[in-house]
Amino acid sequence: MKTKQKRLSSILQDEGRVIIAGPCSAESQEQVIETAKALGADGRVHFLRAGIWKPRTSPGSFEGMGTKGFEWLNQAKAITGLPVATEVGSVQHVSEALKHGVDMLWIGARTVSNPFTIQEIAEAIRGVDIPVLVKNPLCPDINLWEGAINRFLRAGVSEIAAVHRGFSQSGKSTLRNNPNWSVPAMLRERIPNLPIICDPSHIAGNHTLVAPIARRAMETGFNGLMVEVHPNAEVALSDAAQQL
Ligand code: PEP
Ligand code: MN
């Protein structure tokens, strides 16, 4: 099932949207391959996502399987033809991900909040032809989000997309992260040609709320979705409640 990989930009141009799906974290060979096979068979998915290093709020939580997970991602890619994406939060992560042939990188919400780290990661990617997805920072600070994107643009990264995953909030809400839809709308005004993808999984925090958020995003002009899926979500090692 090997075909020449399409670039992120040509997927967006030809199909009008990009779909990225996969587990929150790569947990085992079986889990990664079972997920990839199902997504490949579904036919609508362009990239397989899986976290190799997980930025957890509290120490002692599952922090990812680390570099051995790349072997599973590459097996999944060989079987399904799906290119793979993972999160990087440091220069060392970038170097490991590139060494293991990852096709697309994303920068998580916690990392985007730190301009020092973003600058270092942007420098590490300079001259490398790889797409970068920049999630919104935890707080609804559009300047911080735009600033991170501009650091990658200045480093010459030619394929960049923003990912809206909602903002931290205090107090009670049915959603895990506040979508605050006006912030991505403002980003679109500031950088008109930038693709903006929605991650309804981290906005929802619960699998029952993912579909309506995804629908709303697509109806209001988002350029695609990044969705967490797991073959047995109840026992997932991270983000169990929100994975489809
Ligand atoms: C993730 O995509 O699994 C993740 C950790 O995302 P975020 O940075 O949006 O919390
Ligand atoms: Mn997650």
PDB file of C-alpha atoms and ligand atoms in Angstrom:
ATOM      1  CA  MET A   1       0.000   0.000   0.000  1.00  0.00           C
ATOM      2  CA  LYS A   2       3.001   2.274  -0.537  1.00  0.00           C
ATOM      3  CA  THR A   3       2.273   5.459  -2.464  1.00  0.00           C
ATOM      4  CA  LYS A   4       4.310   8.618  -2.718  1.00  0.00           C
ATOM      5  CA  GLN A   5       3.579  10.710   0.359  1.00  0.00           C
ATOM      6  CA  LYS A   6       1.566  13.836  -0.262  1.00  0.00           C
ATOM      7  CA  ARG A   7       2.729  17.068   1.273  1.00  0.00           C
ATOM      8  CA  LEU A   8       0.537  18.734   3.907  1.00  0.00           C
ATOM      9  CA  SER A   9       0.111  21.734   1.614  1.00  0.00           C
ATOM     10  CA  SER A  10      -1.050  19.631  -1.330  1.00  0.00           C
ATOM     11  CA  ILE A  11      -3.506  17.697   0.845  1.00  0.00           C
ATOM     12  CA  LEU A  12      -5.004  21.014   1.948  1.00  0.00           C
ATOM     13  CA  GLN A  13      -5.044  22.338  -1.587  1.00  0.00           C
ATOM     14  CA  ASP A  14      -6.504  19.210  -3.212  1.00  0.00           C
ATOM     15  CA  GLU A  15      -8.959  18.120  -0.532  1.00  0.00           C
ATOM     16  CA  GLY A  16      -9.631  21.327   1.339  1.00  0.00           C
ATOM     17  CA  ARG A  17      -8.938  19.714   4.718  1.00  0.00           C
ATOM     18  CA  VAL A  18      -6.501  17.453   6.520  1.00  0.00           C
ATOM     19  CA  ILE A  19      -7.401  14.728   9.006  1.00  0.00           C
ATOM     20  CA  ILE A  20      -4.847  13.668  11.613  1.00  0.00           C
ATOM     21  CA  ALA A  21      -5.871  10.862  13.957  1.00  0.00           C
ATOM     22  CA  GLY A  22      -4.336   8.408  16.365  1.00  0.00           C
ATOM     23  CA  PRO A  23      -3.833   7.722  20.034  1.00  0.00           C
ATOM     24  CA  CYS A  24      -2.874  10.356  22.575  1.00  0.00           C
ATOM     25  CA  SER A  25       0.213   8.223  23.304  1.00  0.00           C
ATOM     26  CA  ALA A  26       1.978   5.350  21.593  1.00  0.00           C
ATOM     27  CA  GLU A  27       1.613   2.656  24.274  1.00  0.00           C
ATOM     28  CA  SER A  28       2.529  -0.661  22.651  1.00  0.00           C
ATOM     29  CA  GLN A  29       3.268  -2.176  19.267  1.00  0.00           C
ATOM     30  CA  GLU A  30      -0.180  -3.803  19.154  1.00  0.00           C
ATOM     31  CA  GLN A  31      -2.011  -0.611  20.090  1.00  0.00           C
ATOM     32  CA  VAL A  32      -0.193   1.517  17.505  1.00  0.00           C
ATOM     33  CA  ILE A  33      -0.581  -1.000  14.690  1.00  0.00           C
ATOM     34  CA  GLU A  34      -4.213  -1.823  15.427  1.00  0.00           C
ATOM     35  CA  THR A  35      -5.054   1.893  15.471  1.00  0.00           C
ATOM     36  CA  ALA A  36      -3.152   2.582  12.255  1.00  0.00           C
ATOM     37  CA  LYS A  37      -4.776  -0.330  10.414  1.00  0.00           C
ATOM     38  CA  ALA A  38      -8.255   0.860  11.359  1.00  0.00           C
ATOM     39  CA  LEU A  39      -7.478   4.450  10.362  1.00  0.00           C
ATOM     40  CA  GLY A  40      -5.870   3.328   7.101  1.00  0.00           C
ATOM     41  CA  ALA A  41      -8.921   1.214   6.280  1.00  0.00           C
ATOM     42  CA  ASP A  42     -11.232   4.131   7.074  1.00  0.00           C
ATOM     43  CA  GLY A  43      -9.634   5.982   4.189  1.00  0.00           C
ATOM     44  CA  ARG A  44     -10.279   9.546   5.376  1.00  0.00           C
ATOM     45  CA  VAL A  45      -7.163   9.940   7.514  1.00  0.00           C
ATOM     46  CA  HIS A  46      -4.008  11.595   6.134  1.00  0.00           C
ATOM     47  CA  PHE A  47      -1.617  11.349   9.115  1.00  0.00           C
ATOM     48  CA  LEU A  48      -1.237   8.996  12.073  1.00  0.00           C
ATOM     49  CA  ARG A  49      -0.553  10.912  15.291  1.00  0.00           C
ATOM     50  CA  ALA A  50       0.900   9.454  18.512  1.00  0.00           C
ATOM     51  CA  GLY A  51       2.704  11.022  21.442  1.00  0.00           C
ATOM     52  CA  ILE A  52       6.137   9.533  22.183  1.00  0.00           C
ATOM     53  CA  TRP A  53       6.949  11.982  25.006  1.00  0.00           C
ATOM     54  CA  LYS A  54       3.983  13.264  27.007  1.00  0.00           C
ATOM     55  CA  PRO A  55       4.082  16.652  28.737  1.00  0.00           C
ATOM     56  CA  ARG A  56       2.170  15.715  31.888  1.00  0.00           C
ATOM     57  CA  THR A  57       0.953  18.253  34.399  1.00  0.00           C
ATOM     58  CA  SER A  58       1.928  16.129  37.406  1.00  0.00           C
ATOM     59  CA  PRO A  59       5.025  14.005  37.918  1.00  0.00           C
ATOM     60  CA  GLY A  60       4.384  10.307  38.254  1.00  0.00           C
ATOM     61  CA  SER A  61       1.829  10.256  35.410  1.00  0.00           C
ATOM     62  CA  PHE A  62       2.593   8.212  32.301  1.00  0.00           C
ATOM     63  CA  GLU A  63       5.212  10.251  30.438  1.00  0.00           C
ATOM     64  CA  GLY A  64       5.293   8.341  27.177  1.00  0.00           C
ATOM     65  CA  MET A  65       7.180   5.293  25.932  1.00  0.00           C
ATOM     66  CA  GLY A  66      10.088   7.328  24.573  1.00  0.00           C
ATOM     67  CA  THR A  67      12.134   6.516  21.486  1.00  0.00           C
ATOM     68  CA  LYS A  68      11.244   2.816  21.332  1.00  0.00           C
ATOM     69  CA  GLY A  69       7.791   3.974  20.213  1.00  0.00           C
ATOM     70  CA  PHE A  70       9.267   5.151  16.909  1.00  0.00           C
ATOM     71  CA  GLU A  71       9.782   1.545  15.879  1.00  0.00           C
ATOM     72  CA  TRP A  72       6.014   0.965  16.211  1.00  0.00           C
ATOM     73  CA  LEU A  73       5.185   4.152  14.325  1.00  0.00           C
ATOM     74  CA  ASN A  74       7.488   3.129  11.483  1.00  0.00           C
ATOM     75  CA  GLN A  75       5.954  -0.352  11.375  1.00  0.00           C
ATOM     76  CA  ALA A  76       2.491   1.242  11.239  1.00  0.00           C
ATOM     77  CA  LYS A  77       3.669   3.504   8.422  1.00  0.00           C
ATOM     78  CA  ALA A  78       5.096   0.570   6.459  1.00  0.00           C
ATOM     79  CA  ILE A  79       1.839  -1.376   6.801  1.00  0.00           C
ATOM     80  CA  THR A  80      -0.640   1.410   6.095  1.00  0.00           C
ATOM     81  CA  GLY A  81       1.304   4.030   4.138  1.00  0.00           C
ATOM     82  CA  LEU A  82       0.129   6.669   6.640  1.00  0.00           C
ATOM     83  CA  PRO A  83       2.789   9.292   7.412  1.00  0.00           C
ATOM     84  CA  VAL A  84       3.348   9.830  11.139  1.00  0.00           C
ATOM     85  CA  ALA A  85       3.305  12.865  13.420  1.00  0.00           C
ATOM     86  CA  THR A  86       4.531  13.313  16.976  1.00  0.00           C
ATOM     87  CA  GLU A  87       4.977  16.052  19.567  1.00  0.00           C
ATOM     88  CA  VAL A  88       8.377  17.612  20.218  1.00  0.00           C
ATOM     89  CA  GLY A  89       9.130  19.754  23.237  1.00  0.00           C
ATOM     90  CA  SER A  90      12.906  20.110  23.086  1.00  0.00           C
ATOM     91  CA  VAL A  91      15.836  20.168  20.682  1.00  0.00           C
ATOM     92  CA  GLN A  92      16.645  16.610  21.722  1.00  0.00           C
ATOM     93  CA  HIS A  93      13.122  15.485  20.792  1.00  0.00           C
ATOM     94  CA  VAL A  94      13.523  17.125  17.375  1.00  0.00           C
ATOM     95  CA  SER A  95      16.779  15.329  16.756  1.00  0.00           C
ATOM     96  CA  GLU A  96      15.342  11.928  17.800  1.00  0.00           C
ATOM     97  CA  ALA A  97      12.168  12.438  15.763  1.00  0.00           C
ATOM     98  CA  LEU A  98      14.122  13.405  12.641  1.00  0.00           C
ATOM     99  CA  LYS A  99      16.533  10.515  13.113  1.00  0.00           C
ATOM    100  CA  HIS A 100      13.577   8.128  13.205  1.00  0.00           C
ATOM    101  CA  GLY A 101      11.956   9.516  10.058  1.00  0.00           C
ATOM    102  CA  VAL A 102       8.903  11.231  11.569  1.00  0.00           C
ATOM    103  CA  ASP A 103       6.952  13.031   8.829  1.00  0.00           C
ATOM    104  CA  MET A 104       5.365  15.897  10.754  1.00  0.00           C
ATOM    105  CA  LEU A 105       6.011  17.542  14.129  1.00  0.00           C
ATOM    106  CA  TRP A 106       3.617  19.269  16.465  1.00  0.00           C
ATOM    107  CA  ILE A 107       4.386  21.658  19.280  1.00  0.00           C
ATOM    108  CA  GLY A 108       2.179  21.173  22.334  1.00  0.00           C
ATOM    109  CA  ALA A 109       0.271  23.841  24.213  1.00  0.00           C
ATOM    110  CA  ARG A 110       2.663  23.854  27.172  1.00  0.00           C
ATOM    111  CA  THR A 111       5.743  24.295  24.989  1.00  0.00           C
ATOM    112  CA  VAL A 112       4.185  27.066  22.895  1.00  0.00           C
ATOM    113  CA  SER A 113       3.977  29.146  26.060  1.00  0.00           C
ATOM    114  CA  ASN A 114       7.795  29.318  26.284  1.00  0.00           C
ATOM    115  CA  PRO A 115       9.480  31.541  23.656  1.00  0.00           C
ATOM    116  CA  PHE A 116      12.996  30.368  24.635  1.00  0.00           C
ATOM    117  CA  THR A 117      12.109  26.747  23.890  1.00  0.00           C
ATOM    118  CA  ILE A 118      10.214  27.661  20.722  1.00  0.00           C
ATOM    119  CA  GLN A 119      13.216  29.595  19.421  1.00  0.00           C
ATOM    120  CA  GLU A 120      15.549  26.670  20.139  1.00  0.00           C
ATOM    121  CA  ILE A 121      13.205  24.203  18.429  1.00  0.00           C
ATOM    122  CA  ALA A 122      12.780  26.524  15.434  1.00  0.00           C
ATOM    123  CA  GLU A 123      16.574  26.750  15.072  1.00  0.00           C
ATOM    124  CA  ALA A 124      16.840  22.950  15.262  1.00  0.00           C
ATOM    125  CA  ILE A 125      14.329  22.630  12.405  1.00  0.00           C
ATOM    126  CA  ARG A 126      15.901  25.360  10.228  1.00  0.00           C
ATOM    127  CA  GLY A 127      16.743  23.913   6.818  1.00  0.00           C
ATOM    128  CA  VAL A 128      14.741  20.707   7.400  1.00  0.00           C
ATOM    129  CA  ASP A 129      11.798  20.124   5.088  1.00  0.00           C
ATOM    130  CA  ILE A 130       9.154  19.007   7.588  1.00  0.00           C
ATOM    131  CA  PRO A 131       5.694  20.394   8.390  1.00  0.00           C
ATOM    132  CA  VAL A 132       5.165  21.850  11.864  1.00  0.00           C
ATOM    133  CA  LEU A 133       1.830  22.191  13.662  1.00  0.00           C
ATOM    134  CA  VAL A 134       1.718  24.842  16.366  1.00  0.00           C
ATOM    135  CA  LYS A 135      -0.939  24.323  19.023  1.00  0.00           C
ATOM    136  CA  ASN A 136      -2.364  27.309  20.858  1.00  0.00           C
ATOM    137  CA  PRO A 137      -0.741  28.132  24.219  1.00  0.00           C
ATOM    138  CA  LEU A 138      -2.590  27.176  27.422  1.00  0.00           C
ATOM    139  CA  CYS A 139      -3.728  30.757  28.001  1.00  0.00           C
ATOM    140  CA  PRO A 140      -5.787  32.648  25.401  1.00  0.00           C
ATOM    141  CA  ASP A 141      -2.899  34.942  24.481  1.00  0.00           C
ATOM    142  CA  ILE A 142      -3.048  35.388  20.724  1.00  0.00           C
ATOM    143  CA  ASN A 143       0.304  37.203  20.656  1.00  0.00           C
ATOM    144  CA  LEU A 144       2.044  34.196  22.192  1.00  0.00           C
ATOM    145  CA  TRP A 145       0.453  31.865  19.625  1.00  0.00           C
ATOM    146  CA  GLU A 146       1.217  34.170  16.711  1.00  0.00           C
ATOM    147  CA  GLY A 147       4.736  34.771  18.056  1.00  0.00           C
ATOM    148  CA  ALA A 148       5.511  31.043  18.114  1.00  0.00           C
ATOM    149  CA  ILE A 149       4.230  30.666  14.551  1.00  0.00           C
ATOM    150  CA  ASN A 150       6.370  33.618  13.453  1.00  0.00           C
ATOM    151  CA  ARG A 151       9.472  32.053  15.006  1.00  0.00           C
ATOM    152  CA  PHE A 152       8.963  28.986  12.760  1.00  0.00           C
ATOM    153  CA  LEU A 153       8.255  31.181   9.735  1.00  0.00           C
ATOM    154  CA  ARG A 154      11.457  33.132  10.375  1.00  0.00           C
ATOM    155  CA  ALA A 155      13.366  29.852  10.642  1.00  0.00           C
ATOM    156  CA  GLY A 156      12.225  29.142   7.079  1.00  0.00           C
ATOM    157  CA  VAL A 157       9.731  26.362   7.895  1.00  0.00           C
ATOM    158  CA  SER A 158       7.571  26.346   4.789  1.00  0.00           C
ATOM    159  CA  GLU A 159       4.646  24.187   5.924  1.00  0.00           C
ATOM    160  CA  ILE A 160       3.055  25.435   9.128  1.00  0.00           C
ATOM    161  CA  ALA A 161      -0.450  25.038  10.481  1.00  0.00           C
ATOM    162  CA  ALA A 162      -1.987  26.225  13.738  1.00  0.00           C
ATOM    163  CA  VAL A 163      -3.959  23.815  15.917  1.00  0.00           C
ATOM    164  CA  HIS A 164      -6.783  25.093  18.097  1.00  0.00           C
ATOM    165  CA  ARG A 165      -7.039  22.872  21.194  1.00  0.00           C
ATOM    166  CA  GLY A 166      -8.799  25.271  23.550  1.00  0.00           C
ATOM    167  CA  PHE A 167      -7.558  27.219  26.561  1.00  0.00           C
ATOM    168  CA  SER A 168      -7.178  26.348  30.243  1.00  0.00           C
ATOM    169  CA  GLN A 169      -9.984  27.624  32.417  1.00  0.00           C
ATOM    170  CA  SER A 170     -10.827  27.768  36.064  1.00  0.00           C
ATOM    171  CA  GLY A 171     -14.220  26.884  37.427  1.00  0.00           C
ATOM    172  CA  LYS A 172     -16.801  24.386  36.261  1.00  0.00           C
ATOM    173  CA  SER A 173     -17.393  23.604  32.612  1.00  0.00           C
ATOM    174  CA  THR A 174     -18.572  20.609  30.621  1.00  0.00           C
ATOM    175  CA  LEU A 175     -15.520  21.085  28.382  1.00  0.00           C
ATOM    176  CA  ARG A 176     -11.930  20.372  29.393  1.00  0.00           C
ATOM    177  CA  ASN A 177     -10.562  23.444  27.608  1.00  0.00           C
ATOM    178  CA  ASN A 178     -12.461  26.574  26.665  1.00  0.00           C
ATOM    179  CA  PRO A 179     -12.694  26.846  22.862  1.00  0.00           C
ATOM    180  CA  ASN A 180     -12.928  30.667  22.898  1.00  0.00           C
ATOM    181  CA  TRP A 181     -13.559  30.561  19.133  1.00  0.00           C
ATOM    182  CA  SER A 182     -12.817  34.249  18.659  1.00  0.00           C
ATOM    183  CA  VAL A 183      -9.082  33.660  19.263  1.00  0.00           C
ATOM    184  CA  PRO A 184      -8.493  31.338  16.260  1.00  0.00           C
ATOM    185  CA  ALA A 185     -10.744  33.671  14.215  1.00  0.00           C
ATOM    186  CA  MET A 186      -8.455  36.553  15.131  1.00  0.00           C
ATOM    187  CA  LEU A 187      -5.395  34.484  14.224  1.00  0.00           C
ATOM    188  CA  ARG A 188      -6.929  33.913  10.786  1.00  0.00           C
ATOM    189  CA  GLU A 189      -7.246  37.663  10.323  1.00  0.00           C
ATOM    190  CA  ARG A 190      -3.646  38.227  11.379  1.00  0.00           C
ATOM    191  CA  ILE A 191      -2.115  35.457   9.208  1.00  0.00           C
ATOM    192  CA  PRO A 192      -4.690  34.989   6.410  1.00  0.00           C
ATOM    193  CA  ASN A 193      -3.066  32.080   4.558  1.00  0.00           C
ATOM    194  CA  LEU A 194      -2.269  30.020   7.636  1.00  0.00           C
ATOM    195  CA  PRO A 195      -4.208  26.718   7.788  1.00  0.00           C
ATOM    196  CA  ILE A 196      -5.947  26.302  11.161  1.00  0.00           C
ATOM    197  CA  ILE A 197      -6.846  22.811  12.328  1.00  0.00           C
ATOM    198  CA  CYS A 198      -9.117  22.005  15.278  1.00  0.00           C
ATOM    199  CA  ASP A 199      -8.257  19.437  17.958  1.00  0.00           C
ATOM    200  CA  PRO A 200     -11.742  18.727  19.346  1.00  0.00           C
ATOM    201  CA  SER A 201     -10.413  15.971  21.648  1.00  0.00           C
ATOM    202  CA  HIS A 202      -8.501  18.299  23.981  1.00  0.00           C
ATOM    203  CA  ILE A 203     -11.293  20.891  23.879  1.00  0.00           C
ATOM    204  CA  ALA A 204     -13.899  18.254  24.774  1.00  0.00           C
ATOM    205  CA  GLY A 205     -12.072  16.156  27.345  1.00  0.00           C
ATOM    206  CA  ASN A 206     -14.858  13.614  26.886  1.00  0.00           C
ATOM    207  CA  HIS A 207     -15.459  11.381  23.877  1.00  0.00           C
ATOM    208  CA  THR A 208     -19.189  12.164  23.809  1.00  0.00           C
ATOM    209  CA  LEU A 209     -18.470  15.853  23.098  1.00  0.00           C
ATOM    210  CA  VAL A 210     -15.851  15.432  20.384  1.00  0.00           C
ATOM    211  CA  ALA A 211     -18.207  15.135  17.380  1.00  0.00           C
ATOM    212  CA  PRO A 212     -20.234  18.328  17.937  1.00  0.00           C
ATOM    213  CA  ILE A 213     -17.057  20.358  18.442  1.00  0.00           C
ATOM    214  CA  ALA A 214     -15.480  18.860  15.327  1.00  0.00           C
ATOM    215  CA  ARG A 215     -18.641  19.622  13.355  1.00  0.00           C
ATOM    216  CA  ARG A 216     -18.743  23.187  14.549  1.00  0.00           C
ATOM    217  CA  ALA A 217     -15.090  23.676  13.620  1.00  0.00           C
ATOM    218  CA  MET A 218     -15.555  22.310  10.117  1.00  0.00           C
ATOM    219  CA  GLU A 219     -18.726  24.351   9.586  1.00  0.00           C
ATOM    220  CA  THR A 220     -16.901  27.520  10.541  1.00  0.00           C
ATOM    221  CA  GLY A 221     -14.043  27.136   8.090  1.00  0.00           C
ATOM    222  CA  PHE A 222     -11.323  25.216   9.936  1.00  0.00           C
ATOM    223  CA  ASN A 223      -8.905  23.427   7.619  1.00  0.00           C
ATOM    224  CA  GLY A 224      -9.012  20.050   9.295  1.00  0.00           C
ATOM    225  CA  LEU A 225      -9.045  18.037  12.483  1.00  0.00           C
ATOM    226  CA  MET A 226      -6.622  16.343  14.831  1.00  0.00           C
ATOM    227  CA  VAL A 227      -8.561  13.671  16.724  1.00  0.00           C
ATOM    228  CA  GLU A 228      -7.465  11.208  19.400  1.00  0.00           C
ATOM    229  CA  VAL A 229      -8.536   7.605  18.836  1.00  0.00           C
ATOM    230  CA  HIS A 230      -7.627   4.428  20.689  1.00  0.00           C
ATOM    231  CA  PRO A 231      -8.571   0.764  20.132  1.00  0.00           C
ATOM    232  CA  ASN A 232      -9.587   0.424  23.793  1.00  0.00           C
ATOM    233  CA  ALA A 233      -9.942   3.948  25.131  1.00  0.00           C
ATOM    234  CA  GLU A 234     -11.091   2.986  28.651  1.00  0.00           C
ATOM    235  CA  VAL A 235      -7.648   1.605  29.431  1.00  0.00           C
ATOM    236  CA  ALA A 236      -5.604   4.296  27.647  1.00  0.00           C
ATOM    237  CA  LEU A 237      -2.546   5.429  29.615  1.00  0.00           C
ATOM    238  CA  SER A 238      -3.277   9.119  28.907  1.00  0.00           C
ATOM    239  CA  ASP A 239      -6.450  11.065  28.066  1.00  0.00           C
ATOM    240  CA  ALA A 240      -8.672   7.965  28.351  1.00  0.00           C
ATOM    241  CA  ALA A 241     -11.950   9.881  28.673  1.00  0.00           C
ATOM    242  CA  GLN A 242     -11.609  11.830  25.444  1.00  0.00           C
ATOM    243  CA  GLN A 243     -10.321   9.247  22.971  1.00  0.00           C
ATOM    244  CA  LEU A 244     -12.782   7.864  20.429  1.00  0.00           C
TER     245      LEU A 244
HETATM  246  C1  PEP B   1      -1.630  15.865  22.787  1.00  0.00           C
HETATM  247  O1  PEP B   1      -1.892  16.205  21.614  1.00  0.00           O
HETATM  248  O2  PEP B   1      -1.728  14.711  23.206  1.00  0.00           O
HETATM  249  C2  PEP B   1      -1.271  16.934  23.745  1.00  0.00           C
HETATM  250  C3  PEP B   1      -0.519  16.697  24.815  1.00  0.00           C
HETATM  251  O3  PEP B   1      -1.810  18.096  23.421  1.00  0.00           O
HETATM  252  P1  PEP B   1      -1.846  19.551  24.077  1.00  0.00           P
HETATM  253  O4  PEP B   1      -0.486  20.105  23.902  1.00  0.00           O
HETATM  254  O5  PEP B   1      -2.877  20.208  23.228  1.00  0.00           O
HETATM  255  O6  PEP B   1      -2.257  19.397  25.508  1.00  0.00           O
HETATM  256 MN    MN B   2      -3.794  13.851  24.557  1.00  0.00          MN
END
